[in-house]
Amino acid sequence: MTDSRERRILAEDIDALAAGQHPDPFAVLGPHPVGEALCIRAFLPGAASVEAVSDAGRVLALQALRDGVFEGQADAGFLSRMTGYRLRIQWPGGQQETEDPYSFGLLLPEEDLVLLSRGCHERADECLGSHCVEVDGVPGVRFAVWAPNARRVSVVGNFNAWDGRRHPMRLRHAAGVWELFVPRLQHGEPYKYELVGADGTLLPQKADPYARQAEPAPATASIVADPEPFRWTDDGWMAGRAGRHAPDAPISVYEVHVGSWLRREDGSTLNWHELSDRLIPYVRDMGFTHIELMPIMEYPFGGSWGYQPLGLFAPTARYGSPRDFAAFVDRCHGAGLGVILDWVPAHFPTDGHGLARFDGTALYEYEDPREGFHQDWNTYIYNLGRNEVRNFVMASGLAWLRRYHIDGLRVDAVASMLYRDYSRGEGEWIPNCYGGRENLESISFLRELNERVRQQVPGAMMIAEESTAWPGVTAPVAEGGLGFHYKWNMGWMHDTLRYLREDPLYRRYHHHDMTFGLVYAYSEKFMLPLSHDEVVHGKGSLIGKMPGDRWQRFANLRAYFGFMWSHPGKKLLFMGGEMAQEREWNHDRQLDWDVLADPLHAGVQHLVRDLNRAYVGLRALHKRDADPAGFRWVVGDDDRNSVYAFLRSDGERYVLAVCNMTPVPRQGYQVGVPTGGWWREVVNTDAADYGGSGMGNGGGAEARHGPFHGLPHSLVLTLPPLSTLLLEPEG
């Protein structure tokens, strides 16, 4: 190839490079044999001069052609290997010396690209995204991003003055993946991708979908994460956690919005280290077994509470670094607490720097808004029928469980994933290939995800927030189910709260609201949720839902908690409920901790602590949570008195729960029991310590012999007003 021919071709390429439109920068930049010689080219707009310095110390001055393109020719012996040189660049502000990104060969192995295209890569997040690596002995950062329809993709950051022309990437055509190695770049660097769409339009700069760290909001850049692995100290916890998550284990979850649980005196949010010192001891003292964090995957808008995330692999920078978050989880495990994350695989926000029309096309979302847009939430819907999207979302869920030792994922908005007509009217949705309303792609995704979690992360829990009667949510995939471990019992929550809102005078007409949950209690493995959803958007607080005067409202809530903690099913309570916060939750304010100076509020907190300890300590209250043999109605039809009584059993021991849901004390109320002897009053929600009247049974009652309610013995009890009693036989 002659110089003139080389110059003629290069002249055509210079225009494309200068315009940021070159389709294949590796074809012209970097080292290229020219006959017996070697041509080295670089595109460095703004540079005053450039030299190529070989590993042997030889120097080749590159000639400035035009528009930032530099070229030099050396003899074939100038380099011992194609990557064996550095560029010495004289910028107006100083000198830089670094290896040439365009001297390095292909980065991602072909087998990884094949797996990514098929949607079956076990660790997609270790291929795509930014990773500190060594290539040919040179340290730097490897960038890789899926954008099959883009004309050009560049990585931009401080290292190139955010100039998208400077570091255009190489396209691996078969997979639609763009890659580039930037030598000497280190972790902590902010970056984005700049894309030119298929139509030639320059798109808004995009955050990295696979980034493991991001800038603190409202900034939107991704950050090259520290590659140093976190040193975990939770081997004991991880080895034994499967037993802690089994259907026969006590699971009581404290749901937390990290930014508003507690704040500093100046109103700023606590970081993970501060939360470790404050939140963990509190939750442990309260007797909860797990902390559930509302979504902490990076999200742009604080008012979404994390439910519109864009950084599905990055803990939000609001509370510290990824390492800080890992340390928080490690501290939780050291304190005997599991950590559950709220995770959102159903939809993503429309922010321009995010996934929306990522390469100028509907890449992560469906093209048709009847499939791809949630009108309720102004969000896009993941196209889980696309292999690469499926791989992306699945990799996110698995990454949190593996990388951060998370003990469970609460999967948000499962119902919206299962039904194509979710919250849509006639003509606003597209049926599946069989003409039905089921979203077959999402169903397949959820089944595969749950199977992979069981196989790859044994002991971790998958919890479905599913608000319909979809059958088999917690049934094994092999039996046609979705394969979740637990399902939020939204029906139980709605029914019981509706009952509690009624004036006790009229509760007799709504008696079934408290009993109906037992009709289907064993159709799934349930968790009973009193979540954040019930204390926002004008719904008020839990205590605010209770009727009557102030004393009665607190008594109602205490009785309800007693009923909930004795009812079959795992427990979840949103922060603030444990102290009967009267104000509706506001994500911009901390909880009203000062209310604990009031004995009624402090009493509710004391009760929740004691209920958790009873729930964990009494096997009868949890051992058969998912087994109908562990429950028996004793009094389920006394609507006239609004009294409920039932037995919980582990097969050997019993706990009797008796609820009086009126403010009228019931003297001499007879209840059948299975065994004789003394029945100890374990919990009385009307106890003076809890803010109640102190009415009760003097610590227990002696069983009378003789059949009653179909049982061989009975107790004659005093039922305090608006109360729940828990009793167990001694011995």
mmCIF file with all atom_site columns, N, CA, C and O in Angstrom, residues 160-203:
data_model
loop_
_atom_site.group_PDB
_atom_site.id
_atom_site.type_symbol
_atom_site.label_atom_id
_atom_site.label_alt_id
_atom_site.label_comp_id
_atom_site.label_asym_id
_atom_site.label_entity_id
_atom_site.label_seq_id
_atom_site.pdbx_PDB_ins_code
_atom_site.Cartn_x
_atom_site.Cartn_y
_atom_site.Cartn_z
_atom_site.occupancy
_atom_site.B_iso_or_equiv
_atom_site.pdbx_formal_charge
_atom_site.auth_seq_id
_atom_site.auth_comp_id
_atom_site.auth_asym_id
_atom_site.auth_atom_id
_atom_site.pdbx_PDB_model_num
ATOM 1   N N  . ASN A 1 160 ? -11.720 12.209  28.987 1.00 0.00 ? 160 ASN A N  1
ATOM 2   C CA . ASN A 1 160 ? -11.692 12.695  27.599 1.00 0.00 ? 160 ASN A CA 1
ATOM 3   C C  . ASN A 1 160 ? -12.531 13.942  27.411 1.00 0.00 ? 160 ASN A C  1
ATOM 4   O O  . ASN A 1 160 ? -12.990 14.232  26.300 1.00 0.00 ? 160 ASN A O  1
ATOM 5   N N  . ALA A 1 161 ? -12.715 14.707  28.504 1.00 0.00 ? 161 ALA A N  1
ATOM 6   C CA . ALA A 1 161 ? -13.468 15.959  28.482 1.00 0.00 ? 161 ALA A CA 1
ATOM 7   C C  . ALA A 1 161 ? -14.898 15.759  27.992 1.00 0.00 ? 161 ALA A C  1
ATOM 8   O O  . ALA A 1 161 ? -15.505 16.673  27.435 1.00 0.00 ? 161 ALA A O  1
ATOM 9   N N  . TRP A 1 162 ? -15.442 14.533  28.191 1.00 0.00 ? 162 TRP A N  1
ATOM 10  C CA . TRP A 1 162 ? -16.808 14.204  27.801 1.00 0.00 ? 162 TRP A CA 1
ATOM 11  C C  . TRP A 1 162 ? -17.049 14.421  26.305 1.00 0.00 ? 162 TRP A C  1
ATOM 12  O O  . TRP A 1 162 ? -18.153 14.759  25.870 1.00 0.00 ? 162 TRP A O  1
ATOM 13  N N  . ASP A 1 163 ? -16.004 14.204  25.544 1.00 0.00 ? 163 ASP A N  1
ATOM 14  C CA . ASP A 1 163 ? -16.043 14.359  24.088 1.00 0.00 ? 163 ASP A CA 1
ATOM 15  C C  . ASP A 1 163 ? -16.272 12.982  23.463 1.00 0.00 ? 163 ASP A C  1
ATOM 16  O O  . ASP A 1 163 ? -15.394 12.112  23.496 1.00 0.00 ? 163 ASP A O  1
ATOM 17  N N  . GLY A 1 164 ? -17.467 12.776  22.919 1.00 0.00 ? 164 GLY A N  1
ATOM 18  C CA . GLY A 1 164 ? -17.831 11.483  22.371 1.00 0.00 ? 164 GLY A CA 1
ATOM 19  C C  . GLY A 1 164 ? -17.023 11.060  21.160 1.00 0.00 ? 164 GLY A C  1
ATOM 20  O O  . GLY A 1 164 ? -17.080 9.899   20.746 1.00 0.00 ? 164 GLY A O  1
ATOM 21  N N  . ARG A 1 165 ? -16.280 11.965  20.575 1.00 0.00 ? 165 ARG A N  1
ATOM 22  C CA . ARG A 1 165 ? -15.464 11.601  19.422 1.00 0.00 ? 165 ARG A CA 1
ATOM 23  C C  . ARG A 1 165 ? -14.175 10.894  19.829 1.00 0.00 ? 165 ARG A C  1
ATOM 24  O O  . ARG A 1 165 ? -13.548 10.213  19.017 1.00 0.00 ? 165 ARG A O  1
ATOM 25  N N  . ARG A 1 166 ? -13.781 11.050  21.103 1.00 0.00 ? 166 ARG A N  1
ATOM 26  C CA . ARG A 1 166 ? -12.458 10.642  21.542 1.00 0.00 ? 166 ARG A CA 1
ATOM 27  C C  . ARG A 1 166 ? -12.304 9.126   21.730 1.00 0.00 ? 166 ARG A C  1
ATOM 28  O O  . ARG A 1 166 ? -11.252 8.565   21.439 1.00 0.00 ? 166 ARG A O  1
ATOM 29  N N  . HIS A 1 167 ? -13.312 8.473   22.257 1.00 0.00 ? 167 HIS A N  1
ATOM 30  C CA . HIS A 1 167 ? -13.196 7.050   22.555 1.00 0.00 ? 167 HIS A CA 1
ATOM 31  C C  . HIS A 1 167 ? -14.370 6.267   21.975 1.00 0.00 ? 167 HIS A C  1
ATOM 32  O O  . HIS A 1 167 ? -15.139 5.635   22.709 1.00 0.00 ? 167 HIS A O  1
ATOM 33  N N  . PRO A 1 168 ? -14.496 6.277   20.637 1.00 0.00 ? 168 PRO A N  1
ATOM 34  C CA . PRO A 1 168 ? -15.519 5.411   20.040 1.00 0.00 ? 168 PRO A CA 1
ATOM 35  C C  . PRO A 1 168 ? -15.162 3.940   20.256 1.00 0.00 ? 168 PRO A C  1
ATOM 36  O O  . PRO A 1 168 ? -13.980 3.573   20.288 1.00 0.00 ? 168 PRO A O  1
ATOM 37  N N  . MET A 1 169 ? -16.166 3.111   20.394 1.00 0.00 ? 169 MET A N  1
ATOM 38  C CA . MET A 1 169 ? -15.982 1.721   20.766 1.00 0.00 ? 169 MET A CA 1
ATOM 39  C C  . MET A 1 169 ? -16.061 0.801   19.555 1.00 0.00 ? 169 MET A C  1
ATOM 40  O O  . MET A 1 169 ? -16.515 1.195   18.490 1.00 0.00 ? 169 MET A O  1
ATOM 41  N N  . ARG A 1 170 ? -15.622 -0.425  19.752 1.00 0.00 ? 170 ARG A N  1
ATOM 42  C CA . ARG A 1 170 ? -15.660 -1.441  18.712 1.00 0.00 ? 170 ARG A CA 1
ATOM 43  C C  . ARG A 1 170 ? -16.964 -2.218  18.816 1.00 0.00 ? 170 ARG A C  1
ATOM 44  O O  . ARG A 1 170 ? -17.360 -2.659  19.890 1.00 0.00 ? 170 ARG A O  1
ATOM 45  N N  . LEU A 1 171 ? -17.631 -2.438  17.675 1.00 0.00 ? 171 LEU A N  1
ATOM 46  C CA . LEU A 1 171 ? -18.866 -3.206  17.645 1.00 0.00 ? 171 LEU A CA 1
ATOM 47  C C  . LEU A 1 171 ? -18.575 -4.670  17.372 1.00 0.00 ? 171 LEU A C  1
ATOM 48  O O  . LEU A 1 171 ? -17.936 -5.003  16.368 1.00 0.00 ? 171 LEU A O  1
ATOM 49  N N  . ARG A 1 172 ? -19.042 -5.534  18.253 1.00 0.00 ? 172 ARG A N  1
ATOM 50  C CA . ARG A 1 172 ? -19.030 -6.973  18.008 1.00 0.00 ? 172 ARG A CA 1
ATOM 51  C C  . ARG A 1 172 ? -20.384 -7.315  17.384 1.00 0.00 ? 172 ARG A C  1
ATOM 52  O O  . ARG A 1 172 ? -21.402 -7.483  18.072 1.00 0.00 ? 172 ARG A O  1
ATOM 53  N N  . HIS A 1 173 ? -20.404 -7.359  16.072 1.00 0.00 ? 173 HIS A N  1
ATOM 54  C CA . HIS A 1 173 ? -21.641 -7.330  15.304 1.00 0.00 ? 173 HIS A CA 1
ATOM 55  C C  . HIS A 1 173 ? -22.619 -8.430  15.679 1.00 0.00 ? 173 HIS A C  1
ATOM 56  O O  . HIS A 1 173 ? -23.831 -8.202  15.807 1.00 0.00 ? 173 HIS A O  1
ATOM 57  N N  . ALA A 1 174 ? -22.147 -9.644  15.855 1.00 0.00 ? 174 ALA A N  1
ATOM 58  C CA . ALA A 1 174 ? -23.049 -10.765 16.073 1.00 0.00 ? 174 ALA A CA 1
ATOM 59  C C  . ALA A 1 174 ? -23.884 -10.598 17.338 1.00 0.00 ? 174 ALA A C  1
ATOM 60  O O  . ALA A 1 174 ? -25.033 -11.046 17.397 1.00 0.00 ? 174 ALA A O  1
ATOM 61  N N  . ALA A 1 175 ? -23.323 -9.933  18.352 1.00 0.00 ? 175 ALA A N  1
ATOM 62  C CA . ALA A 1 175 ? -24.021 -9.766  19.628 1.00 0.00 ? 175 ALA A CA 1
ATOM 63  C C  . ALA A 1 175 ? -24.581 -8.369  19.829 1.00 0.00 ? 175 ALA A C  1
ATOM 64  O O  . ALA A 1 175 ? -25.348 -8.139  20.777 1.00 0.00 ? 175 ALA A O  1
ATOM 65  N N  . GLY A 1 176 ? -24.208 -7.423  18.955 1.00 0.00 ? 176 GLY A N  1
ATOM 66  C CA . GLY A 1 176 ? -24.656 -6.043  19.152 1.00 0.00 ? 176 GLY A CA 1
ATOM 67  C C  . GLY A 1 176 ? -24.032 -5.381  20.359 1.00 0.00 ? 176 GLY A C  1
ATOM 68  O O  . GLY A 1 176 ? -24.595 -4.438  20.919 1.00 0.00 ? 176 GLY A O  1
ATOM 69  N N  . VAL A 1 177 ? -22.844 -5.857  20.751 1.00 0.00 ? 177 VAL A N  1
ATOM 70  C CA . VAL A 1 177 ? -22.145 -5.346  21.928 1.00 0.00 ? 177 VAL A CA 1
ATOM 71  C C  . VAL A 1 177 ? -20.964 -4.492  21.492 1.00 0.00 ? 177 VAL A C  1
ATOM 72  O O  . VAL A 1 177 ? -20.185 -4.893  20.618 1.00 0.00 ? 177 VAL A O  1
ATOM 73  N N  . TRP A 1 178 ? -20.842 -3.329  22.106 1.00 0.00 ? 178 TRP A N  1
ATOM 74  C CA . TRP A 1 178 ? -19.732 -2.430  21.861 1.00 0.00 ? 178 TRP A CA 1
ATOM 75  C C  . TRP A 1 178 ? -18.742 -2.539  23.021 1.00 0.00 ? 178 TRP A C  1
ATOM 76  O O  . TRP A 1 178 ? -19.150 -2.601  24.181 1.00 0.00 ? 178 TRP A O  1
ATOM 77  N N  . GLU A 1 179 ? -17.433 -2.525  22.705 1.00 0.00 ? 179 GLU A N  1
ATOM 78  C CA . GLU A 1 179 ? -16.431 -2.717  23.743 1.00 0.00 ? 179 GLU A CA 1
ATOM 79  C C  . GLU A 1 179 ? -15.242 -1.787  23.517 1.00 0.00 ? 179 GLU A C  1
ATOM 80  O O  . GLU A 1 179 ? -14.953 -1.379  22.390 1.00 0.00 ? 179 GLU A O  1
ATOM 81  N N  . LEU A 1 180 ? -14.561 -1.451  24.611 1.00 0.00 ? 180 LEU A N  1
ATOM 82  C CA . LEU A 1 180 ? -13.348 -0.647  24.537 1.00 0.00 ? 180 LEU A CA 1
ATOM 83  C C  . LEU A 1 180 ? -12.583 -0.788  25.843 1.00 0.00 ? 180 LEU A C  1
ATOM 84  O O  . LEU A 1 180 ? -13.179 -0.794  26.920 1.00 0.00 ? 180 LEU A O  1
ATOM 85  N N  . PHE A 1 181 ? -11.276 -0.890  25.718 1.00 0.00 ? 181 PHE A N  1
ATOM 86  C CA . PHE A 1 181 ? -10.390 -0.883  26.874 1.00 0.00 ? 181 PHE A CA 1
ATOM 87  C C  . PHE A 1 181 ? -9.695  0.467   26.942 1.00 0.00 ? 181 PHE A C  1
ATOM 88  O O  . PHE A 1 181 ? -9.053  0.903   25.984 1.00 0.00 ? 181 PHE A O  1
ATOM 89  N N  . VAL A 1 182 ? -9.842  1.165   28.065 1.00 0.00 ? 182 VAL A N  1
ATOM 90  C CA . VAL A 1 182 ? -9.191  2.452   28.271 1.00 0.00 ? 182 VAL A CA 1
ATOM 91  C C  . VAL A 1 182 ? -8.044  2.242   29.257 1.00 0.00 ? 182 VAL A C  1
ATOM 92  O O  . VAL A 1 182 ? -8.271  2.052   30.449 1.00 0.00 ? 182 VAL A O  1
ATOM 93  N N  . PRO A 1 183 ? -6.813  2.253   28.767 1.00 0.00 ? 183 PRO A N  1
ATOM 94  C CA . PRO A 1 183 ? -5.670  1.968   29.636 1.00 0.00 ? 183 PRO A CA 1
ATOM 95  C C  . PRO A 1 183 ? -5.493  3.013   30.739 1.00 0.00 ? 183 PRO A C  1
ATOM 96  O O  . PRO A 1 183 ? -5.809  4.197   30.559 1.00 0.00 ? 183 PRO A O  1
ATOM 97  N N  . ARG A 1 184 ? -4.993  2.518   31.868 1.00 0.00 ? 184 ARG A N  1
ATOM 98  C CA . ARG A 1 184 ? -4.588  3.355   33.012 1.00 0.00 ? 184 ARG A CA 1
ATOM 99  C C  . ARG A 1 184 ? -5.753  4.028   33.726 1.00 0.00 ? 184 ARG A C  1
ATOM 100 O O  . ARG A 1 184 ? -5.529  4.697   34.743 1.00 0.00 ? 184 ARG A O  1
ATOM 101 N N  . LEU A 1 185 ? -6.952  3.875   33.223 1.00 0.00 ? 185 LEU A N  1
ATOM 102 C CA . LEU A 1 185 ? -8.103  4.428   33.928 1.00 0.00 ? 185 LEU A CA 1
ATOM 103 C C  . LEU A 1 185 ? -8.313  3.636   35.218 1.00 0.00 ? 185 LEU A C  1
ATOM 104 O O  . LEU A 1 185 ? -8.085  2.421   35.251 1.00 0.00 ? 185 LEU A O  1
ATOM 105 N N  . GLN A 1 186 ? -8.760  4.283   36.271 1.00 0.00 ? 186 GLN A N  1
ATOM 106 C CA . GLN A 1 186 ? -8.897  3.639   37.562 1.00 0.00 ? 186 GLN A CA 1
ATOM 107 C C  . GLN A 1 186 ? -10.334 3.701   38.062 1.00 0.00 ? 186 GLN A C  1
ATOM 108 O O  . GLN A 1 186 ? -11.166 4.448   37.524 1.00 0.00 ? 186 GLN A O  1
ATOM 109 N N  . HIS A 1 187 ? -10.600 2.920   39.100 1.00 0.00 ? 187 HIS A N  1
ATOM 110 C CA . HIS A 1 187 ? -11.926 2.968   39.691 1.00 0.00 ? 187 HIS A CA 1
ATOM 111 C C  . HIS A 1 187 ? -12.176 4.343   40.312 1.00 0.00 ? 187 HIS A C  1
ATOM 112 O O  . HIS A 1 187 ? -11.245 5.060   40.682 1.00 0.00 ? 187 HIS A O  1
ATOM 113 N N  . GLY A 1 188 ? -13.431 4.680   40.409 1.00 0.00 ? 188 GLY A N  1
ATOM 114 C CA . GLY A 1 188 ? -13.830 5.999   40.901 1.00 0.00 ? 188 GLY A CA 1
ATOM 115 C C  . GLY A 1 188 ? -14.118 6.991   39.798 1.00 0.00 ? 188 GLY A C  1
ATOM 116 O O  . GLY A 1 188 ? -14.641 8.083   40.067 1.00 0.00 ? 188 GLY A O  1
ATOM 117 N N  . GLU A 1 189 ? -13.790 6.634   38.537 1.00 0.00 ? 189 GLU A N  1
ATOM 118 C CA . GLU A 1 189 ? -14.009 7.536   37.415 1.00 0.00 ? 189 GLU A CA 1
ATOM 119 C C  . GLU A 1 189 ? -15.487 7.575   37.038 1.00 0.00 ? 189 GLU A C  1
ATOM 120 O O  . GLU A 1 189 ? -16.123 6.542   36.841 1.00 0.00 ? 189 GLU A O  1
ATOM 121 N N  . PRO A 1 190 ? -16.058 8.792   36.883 1.00 0.00 ? 190 PRO A N  1
ATOM 122 C CA . PRO A 1 190 ? -17.420 8.888   36.347 1.00 0.00 ? 190 PRO A CA 1
ATOM 123 C C  . PRO A 1 190 ? -17.406 8.735   34.833 1.00 0.00 ? 190 PRO A C  1
ATOM 124 O O  . PRO A 1 190 ? -16.442 9.136   34.161 1.00 0.00 ? 190 PRO A O  1
ATOM 125 N N  . TYR A 1 191 ? -18.457 8.153   34.298 1.00 0.00 ? 191 TYR A N  1
ATOM 126 C CA . TYR A 1 191 ? -18.524 7.970   32.853 1.00 0.00 ? 191 TYR A CA 1
ATOM 127 C C  . TYR A 1 191 ? -19.966 7.790   32.415 1.00 0.00 ? 191 TYR A C  1
ATOM 128 O O  . TYR A 1 191 ? -20.860 7.490   33.209 1.00 0.00 ? 191 TYR A O  1
ATOM 129 N N  . LYS A 1 192 ? -20.203 7.951   31.124 1.00 0.00 ? 192 LYS A N  1
ATOM 130 C CA . LYS A 1 192 ? -21.459 7.620   30.460 1.00 0.00 ? 192 LYS A CA 1
ATOM 131 C C  . LYS A 1 192 ? -21.146 7.086   29.080 1.00 0.00 ? 192 LYS A C  1
ATOM 132 O O  . LYS A 1 192 ? -19.986 7.041   28.656 1.00 0.00 ? 192 LYS A O  1
ATOM 133 N N  . TYR A 1 193 ? -22.186 6.697   28.378 1.00 0.00 ? 193 TYR A N  1
ATOM 134 C CA . TYR A 1 193 ? -22.051 6.319   26.976 1.00 0.00 ? 193 TYR A CA 1
ATOM 135 C C  . TYR A 1 193 ? -22.728 7.365   26.107 1.00 0.00 ? 193 TYR A C  1
ATOM 136 O O  . TYR A 1 193 ? -23.825 7.840   26.427 1.00 0.00 ? 193 TYR A O  1
ATOM 137 N N  . GLU A 1 194 ? -22.068 7.714   25.024 1.00 0.00 ? 194 GLU A N  1
ATOM 138 C CA . GLU A 1 194 ? -22.669 8.593   24.036 1.00 0.00 ? 194 GLU A CA 1
ATOM 139 C C  . GLU A 1 194 ? -22.981 7.758   22.805 1.00 0.00 ? 194 GLU A C  1
ATOM 140 O O  . GLU A 1 194 ? -22.117 7.080   22.259 1.00 0.00 ? 194 GLU A O  1
ATOM 141 N N  . LEU A 1 195 ? -24.229 7.803   22.362 1.00 0.00 ? 195 LEU A N  1
ATOM 142 C CA . LEU A 1 195 ? -24.677 6.975   21.260 1.00 0.00 ? 195 LEU A CA 1
ATOM 143 C C  . LEU A 1 195 ? -25.231 7.826   20.135 1.00 0.00 ? 195 LEU A C  1
ATOM 144 O O  . LEU A 1 195 ? -25.894 8.847   20.363 1.00 0.00 ? 195 LEU A O  1
ATOM 145 N N  . VAL A 1 196 ? -24.976 7.378   18.923 1.00 0.00 ? 196 VAL A N  1
ATOM 146 C CA . VAL A 1 196 ? -25.625 7.902   17.734 1.00 0.00 ? 196 VAL A CA 1
ATOM 147 C C  . VAL A 1 196 ? -26.594 6.835   17.259 1.00 0.00 ? 196 VAL A C  1
ATOM 148 O O  . VAL A 1 196 ? -26.204 5.685   17.011 1.00 0.00 ? 196 VAL A O  1
ATOM 149 N N  . GLY A 1 197 ? -27.872 7.200   17.166 1.00 0.00 ? 197 GLY A N  1
ATOM 150 C CA . GLY A 1 197 ? -28.891 6.228   16.801 1.00 0.00 ? 197 GLY A CA 1
ATOM 151 C C  . GLY A 1 197 ? -28.801 5.790   15.356 1.00 0.00 ? 197 GLY A C  1
ATOM 152 O O  . GLY A 1 197 ? -28.022 6.327   14.554 1.00 0.00 ? 197 GLY A O  1
ATOM 153 N N  . ALA A 1 198 ? -29.625 4.813   15.021 1.00 0.00 ? 198 ALA A N  1
ATOM 154 C CA . ALA A 1 198 ? -29.614 4.258   13.665 1.00 0.00 ? 198 ALA A CA 1
ATOM 155 C C  . ALA A 1 198 ? -29.946 5.307   12.616 1.00 0.00 ? 198 ALA A C  1
ATOM 156 O O  . ALA A 1 198 ? -29.513 5.203   11.465 1.00 0.00 ? 198 ALA A O  1
ATOM 157 N N  . ASP A 1 199 ? -30.696 6.328   13.015 1.00 0.00 ? 199 ASP A N  1
ATOM 158 C CA . ASP A 1 199 ? -31.056 7.388   12.066 1.00 0.00 ? 199 ASP A CA 1
ATOM 159 C C  . ASP A 1 199 ? -30.052 8.523   12.050 1.00 0.00 ? 199 ASP A C  1
ATOM 160 O O  . ASP A 1 199 ? -30.272 9.548   11.406 1.00 0.00 ? 199 ASP A O  1
ATOM 161 N N  . GLY A 1 200 ? -28.943 8.371   12.767 1.00 0.00 ? 200 GLY A N  1
ATOM 162 C CA . GLY A 1 200 ? -27.913 9.392   12.810 1.00 0.00 ? 200 GLY A CA 1
ATOM 163 C C  . GLY A 1 200 ? -28.099 10.444  13.881 1.00 0.00 ? 200 GLY A C  1
ATOM 164 O O  . GLY A 1 200 ? -27.279 11.370  13.997 1.00 0.00 ? 200 GLY A O  1
ATOM 165 N N  . THR A 1 201 ? -29.155 10.325  14.692 1.00 0.00 ? 201 THR A N  1
ATOM 166 C CA . THR A 1 201 ? -29.422 11.293  15.754 1.00 0.00 ? 201 THR A CA 1
ATOM 167 C C  . THR A 1 201 ? -28.501 11.053  16.942 1.00 0.00 ? 201 THR A C  1
ATOM 168 O O  . THR A 1 201 ? -28.347 9.912   17.394 1.00 0.00 ? 201 THR A O  1
ATOM 169 N N  . LEU A 1 202 ? -27.910 12.124  17.442 1.00 0.00 ? 202 LEU A N  1
ATOM 170 C CA . LEU A 1 202 ? -27.113 12.043  18.662 1.00 0.00 ? 202 LEU A CA 1
ATOM 171 C C  . LEU A 1 202 ? -28.051 11.982  19.851 1.00 0.00 ? 202 LEU A C  1
ATOM 172 O O  . LEU A 1 202 ? -28.846 12.890  20.090 1.00 0.00 ? 202 LEU A O  1
ATOM 173 N N  . LEU A 1 203 ? -27.979 10.905  20.625 1.00 0.00 ? 203 LEU A N  1
ATOM 174 C CA . LEU A 1 203 ? -28.894 10.673  21.734 1.00 0.00 ? 203 LEU A CA 1
ATOM 175 C C  . LEU A 1 203 ? -28.372 11.314  23.010 1.00 0.00 ? 203 LEU A C  1
ATOM 176 O O  . LEU A 1 203 ? -27.171 11.608  23.121 1.00 0.00 ? 203 LEU A O  1
#
